[in-house]
Each structure stands twice: as C-alpha cells, then as structure tokens.
XYZ file of C-alpha atoms in Angstrom:
744
model
C 262.715 99.671 62.913
C 263.058 96.073 64.074
C 263.683 95.591 67.797
C 266.737 93.826 69.160
C 264.674 90.685 69.818
C 263.205 90.920 66.332
C 266.647 91.204 64.774
C 267.753 88.069 66.591
C 264.628 86.251 65.427
C 265.042 87.196 61.752
C 268.740 86.353 61.784
C 267.850 82.936 63.195
C 265.306 82.444 60.407
C 267.969 83.320 57.820
C 270.434 80.835 59.274
C 267.779 78.116 59.540
C 266.588 78.591 55.949
C 270.152 78.417 54.651
C 270.949 75.293 56.676
C 267.777 73.501 55.574
C 268.417 74.268 51.906
C 272.036 73.109 52.176
C 271.011 69.908 53.942
C 268.430 69.056 51.279
C 270.865 69.683 48.430
C 273.556 67.656 50.206
C 271.182 64.679 50.242
C 270.479 65.157 46.532
C 274.114 65.471 45.412
C 276.681 64.681 48.138
C 279.708 65.193 45.852
C 278.776 68.696 44.666
C 280.852 70.455 47.317
C 284.032 68.516 46.485
C 284.887 69.518 42.940
C 287.927 70.426 40.800
C 290.391 72.649 42.728
C 288.619 71.905 45.982
C 289.299 68.209 45.476
C 292.780 68.650 43.963
C 294.071 71.132 46.498
C 292.002 72.849 49.126
C 290.294 70.096 51.119
C 293.250 67.678 51.392
C 295.745 70.492 52.040
C 293.635 72.155 54.739
C 292.966 68.802 56.408
C 296.721 68.197 56.396
C 297.277 71.617 57.959
C 294.744 70.690 60.639
C 296.464 67.389 61.397
C 299.793 69.124 61.803
C 298.285 71.817 64.040
C 296.832 69.086 66.235
C 300.334 67.600 66.473
C 301.671 70.918 67.752
C 303.420 71.891 64.516
C 302.978 75.167 62.672
C 302.595 73.892 59.094
C 304.455 76.562 57.131
C 306.310 74.089 54.906
C 306.777 70.406 54.105
C 309.941 69.724 52.045
C 308.628 66.297 51.006
C 305.875 67.942 48.948
C 308.310 69.745 46.689
C 307.176 72.993 45.127
C 303.654 72.414 46.492
C 304.834 72.097 50.077
C 305.338 75.732 51.025
C 301.920 76.486 52.509
C 303.035 79.856 53.875
C 303.393 81.313 50.366
C 299.842 80.564 49.249
C 297.537 83.272 50.574
C 294.523 81.020 50.067
C 295.453 78.810 53.036
C 295.223 81.818 55.395
C 298.037 80.338 57.432
C 298.323 83.399 59.682
C 294.609 83.829 60.391
C 293.228 81.997 63.484
C 289.736 81.184 62.142
C 291.460 79.208 59.377
C 293.253 77.199 62.053
C 289.987 76.353 63.795
C 288.356 75.226 60.544
C 291.439 73.217 59.530
C 291.500 71.387 62.862
C 287.760 70.674 62.596
C 288.063 69.272 59.061
C 291.052 67.126 60.012
C 288.750 64.899 62.083
C 286.768 63.836 58.974
C 287.534 60.680 57.032
C 285.106 61.513 54.228
C 286.681 64.317 52.185
C 283.434 65.122 50.359
C 281.655 65.562 53.694
C 284.510 67.751 54.921
C 284.163 69.853 51.778
C 280.436 70.257 52.383
C 280.873 71.221 56.048
C 283.537 73.756 55.090
C 281.254 75.389 52.512
C 278.177 75.216 54.747
C 279.946 77.028 57.586
C 280.726 80.016 55.413
C 277.411 80.024 53.538
C 275.800 80.427 56.949
C 278.247 83.217 57.870
C 277.485 84.897 54.516
C 273.688 84.644 54.849
C 273.676 85.604 58.527
C 275.900 88.627 57.952
C 273.866 89.850 54.981
C 270.641 89.567 56.975
C 272.168 91.368 59.967
C 273.439 94.098 57.644
C 270.085 94.556 55.891
C 268.295 94.794 59.224
C 270.757 97.451 60.349
C 269.897 99.358 57.171
C 266.312 99.546 58.504
C 264.856 96.865 56.219
C 261.977 94.753 57.490
C 262.569 91.212 58.705
C 261.265 89.296 55.643
C 263.292 91.402 53.203
C 266.412 91.073 55.351
C 266.062 87.280 55.410
C 265.485 87.350 51.657
C 268.669 89.365 51.133
C 270.733 86.969 53.244
C 269.447 83.716 51.784
C 269.304 84.922 48.167
C 272.840 86.340 48.278
C 274.416 83.246 49.823
C 272.576 80.622 47.749
C 272.699 82.185 44.303
C 274.821 81.995 41.222
C 278.566 82.324 41.336
C 278.987 82.196 45.105
C 276.798 79.132 45.545
C 277.703 77.140 42.441
C 281.370 77.964 42.041
C 282.969 79.420 45.151
C 281.469 76.815 47.479
C 282.205 73.723 45.331
C 285.475 74.861 43.684
C 287.151 78.122 44.817
C 286.405 77.794 48.518
C 288.919 80.526 49.586
C 286.695 82.988 47.726
C 283.709 82.031 49.868
C 285.797 82.046 53.061
C 286.877 85.603 52.346
C 283.737 87.117 50.773
C 281.544 85.815 53.624
C 283.001 88.487 55.927
C 282.247 91.428 53.590
C 278.615 91.907 54.776
C 279.831 91.834 58.382
C 282.381 94.540 57.552
C 279.645 96.660 55.960
C 277.498 95.975 59.036
C 280.272 97.283 61.295
C 280.758 100.377 59.141
C 277.091 101.355 59.512
C 275.898 103.789 62.141
C 277.575 106.370 64.276
C 281.199 105.738 65.157
C 281.722 104.304 68.630
C 284.506 102.418 70.366
C 282.606 99.150 70.008
C 281.975 99.705 66.303
C 285.680 100.436 65.801
C 286.469 96.982 67.173
C 284.006 95.434 64.744
C 285.476 97.331 61.790
C 288.998 96.239 62.731
C 288.081 92.589 63.257
C 286.145 92.205 60.017
C 288.730 94.170 58.012
C 291.304 91.716 59.295
C 289.178 88.692 58.389
C 288.496 89.988 54.865
C 292.108 90.854 54.063
C 293.639 87.815 55.774
C 290.986 85.546 54.283
C 293.356 84.678 51.467
C 291.510 85.594 48.261
C 292.904 88.707 46.558
C 289.716 89.099 44.479
C 287.898 89.952 47.732
C 290.237 92.879 48.239
C 288.614 94.429 45.155
C 285.224 93.971 46.837
C 286.649 95.669 49.942
C 287.817 98.611 47.824
C 284.390 98.891 46.151
C 282.720 98.932 49.579
C 285.143 101.600 50.785
C 284.339 103.830 47.794
C 280.641 103.321 48.474
C 280.969 104.288 52.134
C 282.905 107.440 51.249
C 280.334 108.353 48.589
C 277.419 107.867 51.010
C 279.152 109.831 53.752
C 279.594 112.755 51.399
C 276.142 112.535 49.781
C 274.286 112.275 53.104
C 276.317 114.830 55.051
C 274.542 117.586 56.926
C 275.356 120.642 54.837
C 274.532 122.943 57.735
C 277.450 121.564 59.716
C 281.184 121.892 59.164
C 283.256 119.463 57.106
C 284.800 118.215 60.321
C 281.455 116.773 61.434
C 281.504 114.100 58.720
C 285.202 113.915 57.832
C 286.414 113.013 61.319
C 284.040 110.005 61.790
C 284.993 108.847 58.297
C 288.676 109.092 59.222
C 288.018 107.069 62.386
C 286.381 104.331 60.317
C 289.385 104.306 58.018
C 291.721 104.177 61.017
C 289.831 101.227 62.513
C 289.923 99.406 59.168
C 293.656 100.062 58.924
C 294.100 98.664 62.440
C 292.667 95.370 61.172
C 294.597 95.410 57.920
C 298.004 95.899 59.555
C 298.188 92.429 61.203
C 296.618 90.931 58.060
C 299.811 91.913 56.224
C 301.385 88.849 57.890
C 299.546 86.707 55.342
C 301.243 88.509 52.451
C 304.769 88.876 53.867
C 306.097 85.375 53.015
C 305.053 85.746 49.373
C 306.413 89.296 49.178
C 309.687 88.128 50.720
C 309.970 85.287 48.189
C 308.918 87.298 45.134
C 312.350 86.933 43.527
C 312.039 83.139 43.607
C 308.416 82.708 42.569
C 306.735 82.733 39.194
C 303.375 84.352 38.689
C 301.958 86.437 35.872
C 302.389 90.167 36.456
C 301.372 91.358 33.010
C 298.215 93.100 31.884
C 296.335 91.465 29.043
C 293.043 90.022 27.941
C 292.721 86.514 26.556
C 288.982 86.629 27.353
C 289.567 83.920 29.950
C 286.653 84.101 32.413
C 285.634 87.565 31.241
C 281.863 87.428 31.295
C 279.697 89.165 28.722
C 277.986 92.195 30.239
C 274.655 91.025 28.819
C 274.974 87.900 30.971
C 275.530 90.024 34.053
C 272.319 91.937 33.376
C 270.164 88.868 32.622
C 269.881 88.048 36.296
C 266.503 86.301 36.411
C 267.427 82.846 35.099
C 268.762 80.004 37.261
C 270.116 78.303 34.126
C 271.972 81.097 32.321
C 275.665 80.343 32.080
C 278.312 82.946 31.464
C 279.289 83.197 27.803
C 283.087 83.148 27.721
C 285.855 83.150 25.144
C 288.574 80.877 26.470
C 291.877 80.154 24.695
C 290.394 81.098 21.343
C 287.224 79.029 21.654
C 283.780 79.935 22.904
C 282.025 78.014 25.641
C 279.802 78.542 28.639
C 280.960 78.308 32.208
C 279.440 75.265 33.868
C 277.372 77.084 36.476
C 274.546 79.624 36.553
C 276.288 82.897 37.156
C 273.614 84.990 38.822
C 269.928 84.944 39.774
C 269.813 86.433 43.260
C 268.262 89.688 42.051
C 265.359 88.188 40.126
C 262.861 90.121 42.294
C 264.551 93.487 41.672
C 262.416 94.602 38.727
C 259.082 95.023 40.530
C 260.784 96.781 43.423
C 262.620 99.234 41.196
C 259.462 99.977 39.167
C 257.201 100.344 42.181
C 259.404 102.675 44.202
C 258.207 106.173 44.870
C 261.306 107.744 43.352
C 262.414 111.026 44.838
C 265.646 112.737 45.785
C 265.339 111.735 49.445
C 265.969 108.069 48.501
C 269.624 109.012 48.284
C 269.586 109.383 52.057
C 268.181 105.879 52.560
C 270.769 103.978 54.623
C 272.999 101.813 52.442
C 271.576 102.869 49.066
C 274.473 105.036 47.904
C 277.050 102.602 49.270
C 275.394 99.630 47.602
C 274.766 101.405 44.305
C 278.332 102.680 43.956
C 279.787 99.313 44.960
C 277.492 97.440 42.547
C 278.569 99.663 39.664
C 282.246 99.192 40.507
C 281.891 95.414 40.774
C 280.033 95.217 37.439
C 282.895 97.189 35.935
C 285.354 94.745 37.493
C 283.638 91.789 35.777
C 284.589 93.398 32.454
C 288.255 93.907 33.416
C 291.225 92.312 31.598
C 291.596 88.589 32.213
C 295.088 89.241 33.577
C 295.729 92.354 35.608
C 299.043 91.845 37.360
C 298.595 89.092 39.955
C 294.778 89.374 39.701
C 293.012 87.114 37.222
C 289.593 85.951 36.150
C 287.342 89.018 36.567
C 284.225 86.845 36.707
C 285.238 86.298 40.344
C 283.846 89.785 41.006
C 280.328 88.399 40.557
C 280.071 87.514 44.236
C 280.431 91.196 45.062
C 277.833 92.155 42.455
C 275.135 89.960 43.926
C 275.836 91.053 47.511
C 275.748 94.792 46.854
C 272.862 94.664 44.383
C 270.540 92.519 46.490
C 271.148 94.476 49.703
C 270.538 97.767 47.874
C 267.247 96.539 46.407
C 266.078 95.214 49.786
C 266.929 98.522 51.464
C 265.005 100.422 48.786
C 261.998 98.098 49.103
C 261.646 99.044 52.765
C 262.613 102.702 52.440
C 259.089 103.982 51.772
C 255.644 102.929 50.630
C 255.754 101.052 47.327
C 253.223 102.341 44.795
C 251.389 100.272 42.202
C 249.721 101.928 39.215
C 248.728 100.710 35.785
C 251.701 102.480 34.226
C 254.099 100.930 36.720
C 252.544 97.541 36.039
C 253.248 97.952 32.325
C 256.836 98.855 33.221
C 257.211 95.663 35.247
C 255.777 93.628 32.368
C 258.017 95.264 29.760
C 261.121 94.738 31.871
C 260.186 91.129 32.466
C 259.763 90.524 28.744
C 263.116 92.178 28.045
C 264.841 90.050 30.687
C 263.178 86.891 29.374
C 264.272 87.702 25.832
C 267.826 88.482 26.925
C 268.037 85.274 28.934
C 266.565 83.083 26.198
C 268.607 84.732 23.440
C 271.854 84.256 25.359
C 271.107 80.586 26.033
C 268.162 79.251 23.974
C 266.576 76.138 25.395
C 263.703 74.821 27.439
C 265.645 75.000 30.689
C 266.225 78.724 30.299
C 262.557 79.266 29.426
C 261.573 77.271 32.509
C 263.788 79.397 34.716
C 262.421 82.632 33.300
C 258.882 81.294 33.680
C 259.423 80.557 37.359
C 260.907 84.016 37.866
C 257.959 85.576 36.008
C 255.464 83.871 38.290
C 257.449 85.072 41.284
C 257.528 88.626 39.982
C 253.781 88.527 39.396
C 253.089 87.300 42.924
C 255.414 89.843 44.534
C 253.942 92.672 42.456
C 250.382 91.671 43.354
C 251.247 91.562 47.056
C 252.855 94.982 46.817
C 249.765 96.323 45.051
C 247.702 95.106 48.002
C 250.140 96.931 50.329
C 251.365 93.670 51.831
C 255.029 94.591 51.472
C 256.197 92.332 54.296
C 254.350 89.393 52.774
C 255.929 90.274 49.425
C 259.318 89.790 51.077
C 258.238 86.352 52.298
C 257.049 85.461 48.778
C 260.355 86.626 47.306
C 262.225 84.509 49.875
C 260.221 81.420 48.916
C 260.918 82.196 45.257
C 264.655 82.445 45.921
C 264.696 79.070 47.683
C 262.773 77.495 44.790
C 265.091 79.047 42.222
C 268.161 77.812 44.095
C 266.715 74.295 44.119
C 265.745 74.561 40.448
C 269.218 75.795 39.533
C 270.706 72.838 41.384
C 268.480 70.456 39.425
C 269.200 72.130 36.082
C 272.965 72.157 36.602
C 274.050 68.700 37.749
C 277.658 67.861 38.436
C 278.874 66.963 34.942
C 282.440 66.028 35.746
C 283.645 62.458 36.149
C 284.601 63.559 39.651
C 280.969 62.954 40.575
C 281.841 59.261 40.662
C 285.178 59.710 42.405
C 285.664 58.192 45.858
C 285.110 60.551 48.752
C 287.595 58.722 50.952
C 291.187 57.730 50.190
C 291.398 53.948 49.820
C 294.760 52.147 49.513
C 296.324 52.277 46.056
C 297.937 49.502 44.074
C 301.322 51.111 44.629
C 302.193 51.310 48.319
C 303.792 54.738 48.130
C 302.862 55.623 51.680
C 305.255 52.948 52.916
C 308.103 54.061 50.638
C 311.120 56.041 51.762
C 310.241 59.693 51.368
C 310.206 61.798 49.331
C 308.313 60.373 46.340
C 308.280 62.080 42.945
C 305.321 61.559 40.592
C 305.862 62.295 36.893
C 302.643 62.531 34.903
C 301.382 64.507 31.876
C 298.208 66.535 31.481
C 295.418 64.045 30.924
C 291.604 63.802 30.929
C 289.780 63.206 34.189
C 289.145 59.548 33.313
C 292.885 58.879 33.110
C 293.393 60.740 36.369
C 291.037 58.253 38.028
C 293.391 55.466 36.936
C 296.209 57.364 38.619
C 294.124 57.611 41.779
C 293.553 53.857 41.804
C 297.301 53.325 41.413
C 297.868 55.380 44.550
C 299.189 58.598 43.050
C 296.391 61.076 42.529
C 296.681 64.387 40.740
C 298.041 67.307 42.753
C 297.023 66.759 46.422
C 294.219 64.240 45.790
C 296.061 61.586 47.820
C 297.679 63.809 50.407
C 297.413 62.014 53.742
C 299.435 61.887 56.934
C 301.476 58.996 55.491
C 301.588 59.722 51.757
C 303.656 62.727 50.676
C 304.052 62.985 46.917
C 305.835 65.803 45.061
C 305.385 68.103 43.231
C 301.867 68.455 44.691
C 299.753 71.521 43.974
C 300.994 75.067 43.953
C 299.836 78.186 42.179
C 302.962 79.862 43.620
C 305.794 77.911 42.007
C 309.522 78.240 42.497
C 310.913 79.962 39.415
C 314.025 77.832 38.759
C 312.264 74.579 39.620
C 309.512 75.269 37.126
C 311.956 76.285 34.413
C 314.388 73.395 34.829
C 312.005 70.522 35.510
C 309.044 71.547 33.373
C 306.542 71.555 36.250
C 304.646 74.639 35.176
C 301.036 73.733 35.943
C 299.551 74.223 39.400
C 298.195 70.655 39.507
C 301.717 69.210 39.151
C 301.633 67.963 35.549
C 304.969 67.748 33.746
C 306.319 67.350 30.229
C 308.621 64.434 29.216
C 311.790 66.571 29.329
C 311.636 66.482 33.127
C 313.352 63.088 32.998
C 316.393 64.397 31.142
C 316.532 67.403 33.478
C 316.458 65.156 36.543
C 319.434 63.115 35.340
C 321.366 66.192 34.197
C 324.474 66.892 36.281
C 324.547 69.986 38.451
C 327.742 71.903 37.662
C 328.975 72.753 41.164
C 328.614 69.276 42.654
C 328.889 67.110 39.549
C 325.918 65.057 40.775
C 322.610 64.445 38.941
C 319.758 66.637 40.120
C 317.694 63.576 40.982
C 320.317 62.679 43.614
C 320.515 66.210 44.994
C 316.729 66.322 45.282
C 316.924 63.227 47.477
C 314.448 61.070 45.580
C 314.514 57.355 46.338
C 311.110 56.529 44.833
C 309.844 57.797 41.471
C 306.579 56.846 39.768
C 306.210 57.592 36.075
C 303.102 57.739 33.844
C 302.927 58.362 30.105
C 304.716 56.420 27.386
C 307.265 59.127 26.551
C 308.253 59.763 30.148
C 308.455 56.023 30.924
C 310.700 55.391 27.920
C 312.921 58.331 28.856
C 313.236 57.239 32.487
C 314.045 53.652 31.541
C 316.833 54.848 29.240
C 318.412 57.043 31.955
C 317.844 54.821 34.988
C 320.611 52.320 34.297
C 321.312 49.827 37.038
C 320.876 52.312 39.875
C 317.092 52.467 39.579
C 315.003 49.321 39.396
C 311.327 48.693 38.687
C 309.633 47.482 41.865
C 305.950 47.630 40.872
C 303.507 48.497 38.102
C 300.006 49.952 38.292
C 297.375 50.721 35.696
C 299.166 53.849 34.554
C 302.353 54.157 36.644
C 305.639 52.342 36.825
C 307.346 52.577 40.208
C 311.130 52.893 40.398
C 313.254 52.737 43.521
C 316.924 52.962 44.354
C 318.813 51.757 47.394
C 319.103 54.462 50.031
C 322.524 56.017 50.440
C 324.140 57.006 53.700
C 322.706 60.505 53.978
C 322.305 62.373 57.244
C 318.781 63.711 57.636
C 317.843 65.824 54.626
C 321.422 66.443 53.516
C 321.689 64.994 50.014
C 325.292 65.902 49.141
C 328.511 67.078 50.801
C 331.021 68.998 48.686
C 334.289 68.564 50.515
C 334.951 66.508 53.606
C 332.932 66.644 56.804
C 331.742 64.383 59.608
C 327.983 64.759 60.011
C 325.410 63.118 62.242
C 321.731 63.999 62.365
C 320.361 65.203 65.710
C 316.762 66.241 65.069
C 314.477 66.873 62.130
C 311.092 68.540 61.607
C 309.576 70.116 58.535
C 310.611 73.615 59.599
C 313.970 72.867 61.245
C 316.794 70.341 61.310
C 319.997 70.084 63.296
C 323.261 68.171 62.900
C 326.547 67.727 64.713
C 329.198 68.707 62.167
C 332.976 68.832 62.001
C 335.203 69.772 59.065
C 338.870 70.691 58.917
C 339.086 72.142 55.403
C 335.498 73.391 55.122
C 332.577 71.906 53.195
C 329.327 72.790 51.442
C 326.230 70.898 52.539
C 323.404 70.501 50.031
C 319.891 69.865 51.368
C 316.976 68.411 49.462
C 314.829 71.317 50.690
C 313.744 73.720 47.963
C 315.226 77.134 48.661
C 312.988 80.009 49.714
C 313.979 83.260 51.413
C 313.525 82.661 55.124
C 316.011 79.811 55.533
C 318.662 80.568 58.168
C 321.546 78.523 59.585
C 323.372 78.747 62.909
C 326.566 76.933 63.884
C 326.226 76.938 67.635
C 325.627 80.661 68.239
C 327.186 81.936 65.008
C 325.182 82.575 61.820
C 326.212 80.680 58.704
C 325.192 81.888 55.268
C 322.495 79.978 53.407
C 322.601 80.130 49.606
C 320.467 78.594 46.859
C 322.226 75.898 44.828
C 321.342 76.553 41.212
C 318.512 78.748 42.470
C 316.710 75.569 43.601
C 318.088 73.855 46.713
C 319.246 75.008 50.144
C 323.017 74.885 50.636
C 325.157 75.854 53.626
C 328.906 76.470 53.429
C 330.894 75.629 56.555
C 334.198 77.480 56.961
C 337.425 75.594 57.649
C 337.713 74.383 61.217
C 333.979 74.319 61.821
C 332.796 72.159 64.687
C 329.543 72.175 66.612
C 325.755 71.984 66.300
C 324.404 73.182 62.935
C 320.751 74.242 62.916
C 318.905 75.034 59.685
C 315.481 76.641 60.070
C 312.777 77.937 57.761
C 311.044 80.982 59.189
C 309.086 82.853 56.468
C 308.210 85.723 58.819
C 310.601 87.239 61.317
C 309.719 87.211 64.990
C 309.788 91.005 64.951
C 307.049 91.064 62.293
C 305.035 88.312 64.002
C 304.918 90.314 67.203
C 305.204 93.845 65.885
C 302.417 93.959 63.287
C 299.658 92.645 65.589
C 300.911 94.953 68.355
C 300.870 97.911 65.971
C 297.331 97.032 64.894
C 296.165 96.845 68.519
C 297.783 100.173 69.375
C 296.162 101.830 66.378
C 292.805 100.335 67.314
C 293.075 101.505 70.927
C 293.952 105.028 69.773
C 290.988 104.994 67.386
C 288.647 103.786 70.120
C 289.809 106.534 72.503
C 289.273 109.172 69.826
C 285.835 107.758 68.959
C 284.791 107.808 72.612
C 285.883 111.421 73.033
C 284.042 112.505 69.906
C 280.947 110.591 71.009
C 280.956 112.307 74.411
C 281.568 115.702 72.831
C 278.706 115.153 70.383
C 276.299 114.120 73.159
C 277.311 117.176 75.186
C 276.766 119.521 72.251
C 273.296 118.073 71.602
C 272.308 118.607 75.233
C 273.637 122.154 75.143
C 271.773 122.943 71.916
C 268.525 121.614 73.391
C 269.024 123.650 76.588
C 268.209 120.546 78.650
C 271.118 120.612 81.069
C 269.066 119.315 83.985
C 266.731 117.155 81.979
C 263.728 119.538 82.357
C 263.420 120.754 78.781
C 260.027 120.738 77.126
C 261.617 120.010 73.759
C 261.236 116.605 72.184
C 264.037 114.192 72.972
C 266.241 113.466 69.960
C 265.901 109.964 68.519
C 269.345 108.596 69.351
C 268.376 105.055 68.434
C 267.584 106.108 64.882
C 270.850 108.022 64.634
C 272.835 105.044 65.858
C 271.271 102.687 63.352
C 271.664 104.903 60.311
C 274.846 104.373 58.299
C 277.316 107.089 57.563
C-alpha cells in the first residue's frame, strides 16, 4: 500500500504529465481545443455568462438573443452549479477564444487525470500503474479528441466520476459521506445527461461489488446498512443538483426536443470498433443519415496495454475480492452496452458518448488487476499475448486499412512487448512506467495522425470588427441565414454576423443564437429548427404575417429594428415584403442589412392593445418595470419570448402573464389600473432555491450522524471480540488501515 506521502507524490506526477502533454500539443495545434460546437456555442456563451456574473447579474436569460438566450434551460451551462461560475468568470478575462477553450479543457483534463490516479491508488494499485491509469484515461480517444475540443460539457461532467468512485471506496465514515455528496452533486449538476448513465453504471458496479465481497459469516445488515448510507449521501448531493433540471422541467410544455425511441444509426459505434482498442488512428465506423462514414477522431486507445496484463494474471476466484474489480467490470460491461443503444432514446442521444465511461472503468479495472497479485509469465501465456495482439492488429487494420492504422498497431505492439518482457523479469512497477510512456507516445501519435481537418482551423481566435457594425445597432438584431458550408460561414463571420454564438460579445447580441432547447411555437412558426440558428426562406413571410389578436406583423411584435439577411431566396423575399418601412443601410460579402426607424416604445414593450400611459422605469435582462395607467384596461405585449417563470406585479398585486400566440410575453391590465408594473423572469422559485440545498444538507448531516454511530459501534464490537478492553491483549491488532482503504 502506498503511503500518504507517496500518494501525494504520484498524484503530482499524474498532474504534471498531463499538463506537459497538453502544453506540447497546444504549441503544435493551438486551434484544436476550439472546434465545432465549442466554437459555435460553449466558449462564447460561457464567457458571456462570466462577464455578466462579474457585473453582478445572474445570467438566466437575455431576451435580445431570442430563442438562444435562455441560458437557464440548457443543462450544459450548469447555471446553478458554483464551479461553473468560477470557470465562467475566469474565461471571461480572455480575449483569445481559442486560448480560453484550451484552458477550459486543460482544467478538466487535469481534474480527470488526477481523480483517476487518486482512485487507482485508493484501490491499492502501485504508483506507476495509478499514474498510467490517470494519464491514459484523460488523454485517450473520445474524451481527449472529442469531449475536450467539441462537447466540453461532457468533459466537465465526466471528470468528476473518478472522484465520486474514489469517495465511494472504503469504509463509510462521516468524512467520506461528505465526499460522496459533493461529487454526486458535481456529476449530476455538471450538465451532461450522458454522464448520468455513467453514474448509474458506477452505482450498479458498487452494489455488485458490495454483494460479491460481503462477509458471508456476518448478517445482511453488516453490508446493507453501509451501502444504504452511501446511497443516502449520494442522494444528499443529487437533491440540490435538481435545481439544474427544474427550469427545463418547468418549461417542458413550451420546448421542443425529441422524446421518441428510434435508431437512425447516428453516432452508434460498431462493437468491433469498441473492442479494437489498441490503435490511435481507428475511427468509429458509423451509419449517419443513410450514408456510411467514420467519425473524425480516434475513438479509443487507452487500454492498449490491457492484453498482457489480462494474459499474465494469476487467475483465481479471490480476484473477485480485489478492490474495484467487480465495480469496474460491471460498469465497463454496462457502458459497452450503452454504446450500442438506440441513437435516440427519449431525450438521450448519440450513444457513442458512453465511450468516455468505457475507457475510465476499463483502464482502472486493468490497473487494479495488474497490482492485485504477482503477474506470471510462461511460454503458454506468451503465446496468448501474441495471439491476442495479432487478432487486435487484424481487427484494427480490417476496420480501417491503411498505413496509419498499421503504424499505430505497430507502436502498440512494441509497447506490449516491452511491458510483457518487464513483467516476465518481475519488474511490474517498471512495466507500469513503460506503459505510461507508451500512452503518452500514443496520445502524441494520435494527435499527429488526426489533424484538425475543418476550415475552422484557419478561423480567427479573436473577434475582430465586422463589415457590418451590428454591435452599434439598436438591439435586438435578427440574423436570417440558411444552412451552408463552413467556408460560407467564414464570409458571414467577416461580415460581422457569425453562425450561432460565434460573434457573441458584450456589445453584439444577435438572435436567434444557439439553442438545443428551442421554444416550440417559435421554431414552428419561424422555421428556426436547427440549434445553430439556421433558417429556411419561409421565415420572412412568417415575420411579416399579421398576428390575429393585435393585427400587427410579428416582426413588429418581436421588436426588431435591425435585420441582416443572407441567401438569395431570403433576400428576395425580404425585399418584396419590406416596402418603405425597411431600408437597406449596408451590404457585406453575404449579408444585406436592413433597418427601420425606431418607434416610440417603452422599454421592451412592443405593442399596446387598448389605451394606456406607460413610461419605462428600469430594465435588466431578468426584470423590467414601468409606471402604467389605463382607464379601460389594456394588454401589453413584450418582445420577450415567453417561458414559464415570468411573473408580473402591479404594485403589490399579481397580474396574470400569458403567452401571445404561444411565443411572446403579454400582460393584461384590468380597467382602472394605475401604479408600478414589474415583470420578472424567475425560472426557479425562491422556495426551491433555498429548500432543495437545505434539504440536501439536512440529509447529509443525518447520514453523517448515522455513519459516525455505526463506525463507533463497529470499533467497539471489534475491541469486544478481541477481548482487549484495556489494551493488554496478546492478539494481533487488526489492520484498520487496510480495512479503511478497501472499497465496499
């Protein structure tokens, strides 16, 4: 068992190795960590959230960003999780978005590697193998080449899974209960639902190991009660994490998201690819929208060293009791099964996202097995290693024929040979060092073999001024553009528009932005049905269509004073509807900019049905207030998109808020109304904001008290059984340190 000082040393080595590798690869390809969705959505949106937090504003919504402006609905922003706030504020100080994207990824790669190393050490692995597990898991395959550069919320969430497993290990104590609660909260509130599946797989593994390794000479209570305490502590962390989900659950009637079950083969990896884990150049073979192609990244090579370990183990029934083996094996099997799931399973999509869980559980299990007992090398075992290596090489080459794949398998083969030879010489610790070096080399080789192929590699990493000065225009600004290749999107960027949130700054607010959680009626009426904000030409006709209740065109009710249009069909349609009200004020490479003279509108009120005197008092993104007076009553229409959570108060009396056409906020003032009208968006009630964290704390405190009592009772029973009441027994002292380190 590694000492406390040794654990700190090996964890430091893991962090240092990860940082050095990241720094080297950043120098080689600085744009790699700022790609696709990360460039279109995550980095600019999170930096904007950070800027608003620094200004003292809670950034739940921005009406000027249209359907993409409700940040509270998108779980991936983790708007109710404090570590997300800290990261957002940190990133908001960067001017270089690509550098911000790298720092964001690097922070969580370090958390991932550090946690996996700490976990593997707690499972009684030696230092070199623990470092290997941490570095190989964090810098391999799907997590390293897709989550970090593209789906960063997946990395932010999955990075806490090894820490949760770490907290679940060992005998239950009050301190461990705190760890379980904290890391359960961070995993669930992290914002990536796919990680919840990883959480479930880990939970099944822990239960299976608790049952398999129970002391059959003791009562069921001896293992069931500690397991229940772990579950209670995890629940204590999950309860406040529900805050992240509440806004979306509350707005479910107004959002659109697939809830069906089906399989279009979109991002459903072939099982053969999952098993060919030795190559740093094997891409997942996918069937997407009726055509076959490979995903652009190597899916998995963290476990390349597994074959010699599995062949050289001294297999016996007692291996089941090796800490972490049952948990890791069960979780690995469940995650492999998840990679073969339907492409759409309710709100969950893209089962290839489960790969991050596969590599974590598999690598940790192999490392724990490698250090569980003396590895044995015989001629027969050597032939087994060779046969498995040939089979893996064939599978890898056959799935993706080419010199690059052969090169990757060749490097892995050399590594396997070296590790096997070191094991045969009984230098198991040195074999772990060799495997670590091999993992670093394979990560570098994979990076070299899989360059950034997108045109985004040449995109600017800062936001220079565009040809169209939209940041200086009266807000809000609507951008109408079709789905187009990346090269055309770069023309948009130079004009000053940018796809989705590519040009989101403190001064430039362009709708519809980016949103995977779209408002149902907005999407249906205005043909904005793609997360990145692309539209079809019929949006123009829909914008100029009259709303029945008010008799005004939707474009007026939505409050737009500046519209930029790209695409021949949309430009022709807008020109035919614009008339004399809208005039062309500028032209870019792809966009035509239209503006209209501002009308006398108070604040964000875009229309008054009836007669009322209104003057704006104050306005923020979340709230607005007006002095109002009406004799006969009136309906006020706001340009804010309607979501459940909007409330209105006339002085101290509530006024009903209703959606106009299912799209916009409207407030009806009764006859004789006079006073201060306040309209506020609050996606979570104050009772929930205070009550759920308080309930979680109370549950955690109760769990800690119970754990402490059980711990004291257990210590007392052990002393009584040994007969050493006064400390004078001749019996050997029980090894409490071993018991504390062993998992359930």
